[in-house]
PDB file of C-alpha atoms in Angstrom:
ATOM      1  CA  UNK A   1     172.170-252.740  12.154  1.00 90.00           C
ATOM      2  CA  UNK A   2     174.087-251.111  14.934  1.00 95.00           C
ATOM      3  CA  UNK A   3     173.999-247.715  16.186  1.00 96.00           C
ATOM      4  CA  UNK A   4     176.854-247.017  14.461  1.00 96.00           C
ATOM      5  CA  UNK A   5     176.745-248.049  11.550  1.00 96.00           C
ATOM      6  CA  UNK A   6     173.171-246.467  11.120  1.00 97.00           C
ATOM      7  CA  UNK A   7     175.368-243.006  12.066  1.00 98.00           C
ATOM      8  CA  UNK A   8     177.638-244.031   9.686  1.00 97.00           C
ATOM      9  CA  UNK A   9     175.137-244.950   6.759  1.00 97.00           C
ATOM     10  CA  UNK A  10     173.068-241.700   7.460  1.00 96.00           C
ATOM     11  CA  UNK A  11     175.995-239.418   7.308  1.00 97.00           C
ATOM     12  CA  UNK A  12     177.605-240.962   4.186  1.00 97.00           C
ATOM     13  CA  UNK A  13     176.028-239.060   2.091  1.00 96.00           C
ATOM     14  CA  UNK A  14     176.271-235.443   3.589  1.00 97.00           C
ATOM     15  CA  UNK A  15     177.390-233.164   0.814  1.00 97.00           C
ATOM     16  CA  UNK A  16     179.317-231.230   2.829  1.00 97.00           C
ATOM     17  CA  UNK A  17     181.421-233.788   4.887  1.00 97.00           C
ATOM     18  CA  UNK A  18     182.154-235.246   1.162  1.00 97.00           C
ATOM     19  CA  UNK A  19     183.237-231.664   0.335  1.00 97.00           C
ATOM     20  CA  UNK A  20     185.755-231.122   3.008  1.00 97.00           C
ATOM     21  CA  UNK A  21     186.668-234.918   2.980  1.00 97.00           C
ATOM     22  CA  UNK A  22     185.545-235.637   6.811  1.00 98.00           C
ATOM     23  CA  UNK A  23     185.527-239.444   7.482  1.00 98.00           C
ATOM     24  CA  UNK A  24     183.827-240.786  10.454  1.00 98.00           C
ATOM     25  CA  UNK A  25     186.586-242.774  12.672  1.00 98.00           C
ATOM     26  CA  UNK A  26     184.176-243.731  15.538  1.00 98.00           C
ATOM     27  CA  UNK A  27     180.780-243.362  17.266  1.00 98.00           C
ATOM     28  CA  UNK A  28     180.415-244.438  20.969  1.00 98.00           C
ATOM     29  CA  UNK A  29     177.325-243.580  23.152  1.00 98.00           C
ATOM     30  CA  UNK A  30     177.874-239.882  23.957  1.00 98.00           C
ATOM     31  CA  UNK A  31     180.935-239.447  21.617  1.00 98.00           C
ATOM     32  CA  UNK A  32     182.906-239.396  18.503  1.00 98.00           C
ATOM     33  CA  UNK A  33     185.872-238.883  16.697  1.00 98.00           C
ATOM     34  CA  UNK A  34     186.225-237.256  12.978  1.00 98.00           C
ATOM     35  CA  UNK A  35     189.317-237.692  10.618  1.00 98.00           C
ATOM     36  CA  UNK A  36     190.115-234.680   8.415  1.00 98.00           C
ATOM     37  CA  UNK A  37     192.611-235.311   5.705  1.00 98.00           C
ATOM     38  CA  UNK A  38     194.253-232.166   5.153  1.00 97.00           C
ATOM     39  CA  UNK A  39     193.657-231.553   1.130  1.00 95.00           C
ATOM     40  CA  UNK A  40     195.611-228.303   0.641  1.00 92.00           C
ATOM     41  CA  UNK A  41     193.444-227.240  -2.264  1.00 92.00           C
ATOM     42  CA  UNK A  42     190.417-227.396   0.102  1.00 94.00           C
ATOM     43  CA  UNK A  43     191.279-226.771   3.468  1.00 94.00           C
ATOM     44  CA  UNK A  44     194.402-224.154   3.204  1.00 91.00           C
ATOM     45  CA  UNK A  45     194.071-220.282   4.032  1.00 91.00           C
ATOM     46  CA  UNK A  46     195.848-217.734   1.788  1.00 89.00           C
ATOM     47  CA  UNK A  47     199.132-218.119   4.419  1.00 88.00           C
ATOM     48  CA  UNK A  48     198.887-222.009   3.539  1.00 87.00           C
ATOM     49  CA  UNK A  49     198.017-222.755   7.461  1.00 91.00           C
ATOM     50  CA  UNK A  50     194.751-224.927   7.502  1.00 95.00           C
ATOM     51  CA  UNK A  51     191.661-222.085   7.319  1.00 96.00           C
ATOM     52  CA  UNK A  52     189.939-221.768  10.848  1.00 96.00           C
ATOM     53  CA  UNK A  53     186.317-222.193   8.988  1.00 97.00           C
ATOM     54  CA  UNK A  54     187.656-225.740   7.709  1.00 97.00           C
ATOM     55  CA  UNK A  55     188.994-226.342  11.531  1.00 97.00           C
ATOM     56  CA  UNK A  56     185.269-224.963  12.969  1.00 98.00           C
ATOM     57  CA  UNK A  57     183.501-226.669  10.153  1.00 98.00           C
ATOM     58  CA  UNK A  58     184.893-230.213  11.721  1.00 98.00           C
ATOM     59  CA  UNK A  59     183.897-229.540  15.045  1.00 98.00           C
ATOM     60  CA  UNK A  60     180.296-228.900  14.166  1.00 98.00           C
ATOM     61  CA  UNK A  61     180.432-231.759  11.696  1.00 98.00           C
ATOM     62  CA  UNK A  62     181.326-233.936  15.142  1.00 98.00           C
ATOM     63  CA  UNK A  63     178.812-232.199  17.247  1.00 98.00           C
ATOM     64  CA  UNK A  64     175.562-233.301  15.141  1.00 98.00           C
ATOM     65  CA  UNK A  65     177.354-237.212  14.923  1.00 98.00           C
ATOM     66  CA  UNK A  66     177.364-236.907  18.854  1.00 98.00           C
ATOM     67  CA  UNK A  67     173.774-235.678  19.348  1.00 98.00           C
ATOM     68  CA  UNK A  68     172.990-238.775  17.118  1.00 98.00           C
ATOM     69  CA  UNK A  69     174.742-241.379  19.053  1.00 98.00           C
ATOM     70  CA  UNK A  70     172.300-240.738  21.860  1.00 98.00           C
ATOM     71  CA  UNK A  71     169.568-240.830  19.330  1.00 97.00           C
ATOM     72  CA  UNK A  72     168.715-237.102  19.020  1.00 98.00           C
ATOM     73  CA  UNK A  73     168.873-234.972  15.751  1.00 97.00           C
ATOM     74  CA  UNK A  74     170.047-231.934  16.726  1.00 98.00           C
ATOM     75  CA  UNK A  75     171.736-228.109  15.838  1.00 97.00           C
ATOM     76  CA  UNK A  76     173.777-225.577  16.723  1.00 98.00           C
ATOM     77  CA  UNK A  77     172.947-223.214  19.234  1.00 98.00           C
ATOM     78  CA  UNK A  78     175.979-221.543  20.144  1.00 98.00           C
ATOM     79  CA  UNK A  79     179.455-222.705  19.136  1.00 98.00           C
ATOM     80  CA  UNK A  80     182.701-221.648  20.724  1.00 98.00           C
ATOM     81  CA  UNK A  81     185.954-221.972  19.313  1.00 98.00           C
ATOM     82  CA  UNK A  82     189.469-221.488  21.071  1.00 98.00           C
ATOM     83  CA  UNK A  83     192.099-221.551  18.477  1.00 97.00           C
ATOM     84  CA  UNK A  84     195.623-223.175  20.386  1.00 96.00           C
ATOM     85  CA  UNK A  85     197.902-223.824  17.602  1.00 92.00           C
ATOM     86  CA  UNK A  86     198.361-223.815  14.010  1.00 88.00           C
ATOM     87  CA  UNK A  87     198.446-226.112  11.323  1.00 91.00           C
ATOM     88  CA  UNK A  88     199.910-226.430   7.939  1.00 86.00           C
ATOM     89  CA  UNK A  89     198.568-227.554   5.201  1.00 83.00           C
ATOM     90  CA  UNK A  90     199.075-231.542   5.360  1.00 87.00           C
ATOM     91  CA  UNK A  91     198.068-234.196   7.396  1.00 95.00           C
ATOM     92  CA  UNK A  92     195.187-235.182   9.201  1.00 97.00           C
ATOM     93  CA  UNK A  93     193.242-233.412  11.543  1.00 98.00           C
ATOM     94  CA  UNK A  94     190.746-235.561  14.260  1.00 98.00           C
ATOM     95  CA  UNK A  95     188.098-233.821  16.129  1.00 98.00           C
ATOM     96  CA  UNK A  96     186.971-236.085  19.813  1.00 98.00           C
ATOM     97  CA  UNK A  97     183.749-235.107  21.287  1.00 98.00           C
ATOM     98  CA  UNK A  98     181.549-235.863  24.881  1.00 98.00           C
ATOM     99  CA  UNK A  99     178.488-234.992  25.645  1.00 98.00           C
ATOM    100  CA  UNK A 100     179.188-232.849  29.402  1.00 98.00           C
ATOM    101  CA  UNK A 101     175.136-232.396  29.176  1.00 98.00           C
ATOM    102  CA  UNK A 102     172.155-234.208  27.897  1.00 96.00           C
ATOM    103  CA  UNK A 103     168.879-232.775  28.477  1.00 95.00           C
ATOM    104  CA  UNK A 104     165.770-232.930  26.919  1.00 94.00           C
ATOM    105  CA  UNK A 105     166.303-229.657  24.939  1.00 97.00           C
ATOM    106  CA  UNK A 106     169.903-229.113  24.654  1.00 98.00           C
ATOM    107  CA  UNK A 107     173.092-231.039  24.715  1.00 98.00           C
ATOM    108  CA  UNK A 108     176.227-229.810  25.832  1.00 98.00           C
ATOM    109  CA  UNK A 109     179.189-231.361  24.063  1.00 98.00           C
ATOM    110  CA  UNK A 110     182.887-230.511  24.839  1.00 98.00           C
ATOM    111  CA  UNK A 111     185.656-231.466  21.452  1.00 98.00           C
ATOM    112  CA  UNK A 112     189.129-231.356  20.862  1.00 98.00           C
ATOM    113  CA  UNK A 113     190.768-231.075  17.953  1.00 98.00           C
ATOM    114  CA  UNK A 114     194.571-232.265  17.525  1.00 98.00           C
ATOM    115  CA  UNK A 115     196.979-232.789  14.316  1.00 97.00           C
ATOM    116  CA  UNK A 116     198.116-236.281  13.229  1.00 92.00           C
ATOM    117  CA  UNK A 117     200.908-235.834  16.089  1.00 94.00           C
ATOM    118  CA  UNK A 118     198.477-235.304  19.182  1.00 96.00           C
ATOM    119  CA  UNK A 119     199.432-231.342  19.458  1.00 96.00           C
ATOM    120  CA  UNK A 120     196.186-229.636  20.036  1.00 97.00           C
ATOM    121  CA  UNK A 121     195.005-227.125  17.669  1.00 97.00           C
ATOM    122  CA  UNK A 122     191.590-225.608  18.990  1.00 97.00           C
ATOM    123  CA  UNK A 123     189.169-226.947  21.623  1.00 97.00           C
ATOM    124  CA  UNK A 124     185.677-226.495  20.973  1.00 98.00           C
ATOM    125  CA  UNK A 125     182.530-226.022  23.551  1.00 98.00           C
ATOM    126  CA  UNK A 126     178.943-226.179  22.038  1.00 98.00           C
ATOM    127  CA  UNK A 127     175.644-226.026  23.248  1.00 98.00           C
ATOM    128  CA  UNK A 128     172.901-228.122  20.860  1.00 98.00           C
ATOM    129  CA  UNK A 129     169.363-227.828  20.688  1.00 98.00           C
ATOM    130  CA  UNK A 130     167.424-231.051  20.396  1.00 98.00           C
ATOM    131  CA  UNK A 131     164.599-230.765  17.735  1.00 97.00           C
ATOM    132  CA  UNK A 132     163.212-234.413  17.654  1.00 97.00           C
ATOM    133  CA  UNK A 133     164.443-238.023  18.715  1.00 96.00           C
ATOM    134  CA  UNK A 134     166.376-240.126  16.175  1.00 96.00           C
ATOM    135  CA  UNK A 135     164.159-243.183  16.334  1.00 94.00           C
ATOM    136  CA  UNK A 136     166.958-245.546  14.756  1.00 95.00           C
ATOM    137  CA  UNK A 137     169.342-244.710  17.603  1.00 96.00           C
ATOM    138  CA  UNK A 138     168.701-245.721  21.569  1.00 93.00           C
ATOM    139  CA  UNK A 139     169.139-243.075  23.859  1.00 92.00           C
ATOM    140  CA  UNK A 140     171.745-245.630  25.653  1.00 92.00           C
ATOM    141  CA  UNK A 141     173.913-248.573  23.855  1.00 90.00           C
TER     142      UNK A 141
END
């Protein structure tokens, strides 16, 4: 089995990408990118604009896929958000991640979020602590 599609099997069943409907659209070494179709009975905010949590919630979802891709399970340290532009509630949202930093106990990791069109909607910087090796996953593929 591939690197990828151990990522993909592993996160297929986490509850809470099911919830929000996240689909995995690609792992790379260092990197992925997330698809979020916009539901607007999940993801809408009382002005019907997608909900920053569901926007934030995506970017982390991408962080932990992009820790694994270098074979490290990983979590949040410290998460920062920059909100660009606003959404409304239909379409798709993708989230595109890079590691900036891999050490031995963090990982740096730098995303993007855009709408279906390519506008960008928030950009994300995140800092990742490493808690133990993912042994299914090579450091480099």
């Amino acid at each position: 089995m591939s690197p990828e599609e151990v990522i993909r099997k592993m996160w297929s069943t986490n509850a809470f990408m099911n919830v929000l409907k996240i689909e995995i659209q690609e792992v790379h070494c260092g990197g992925a990118t997330l698809v979020m179709p916009i539901d607007f009975d999940i993801h809408t905010n009382h002005w019907l604009g997608v909900h920053g949590g569901a926007m934030a919630a995506l970017c982390d979802c991408v962080n932990g896929i992009t820790c694994a891709s270098v074979g490290k399970i990983a979590q949040t340290l410290n998460m920062n958000i920059n909100y660009i532009g606003n959404v409304k509630g239909f379409g798709d949202l993708l989230v595109k991640s890079e590691i900036i930093h891999s050490g031995m106990s963090t990982i740096n990791i730098s995303s993007k979020l855009t709408d279906d069109q390519g506008n960008v909607i928030c950009d994300c910087s995140t800092v990742m602590f490493v808690r133990e090796q993912l042994r299914e996953v090579p450091e480099k593929w």
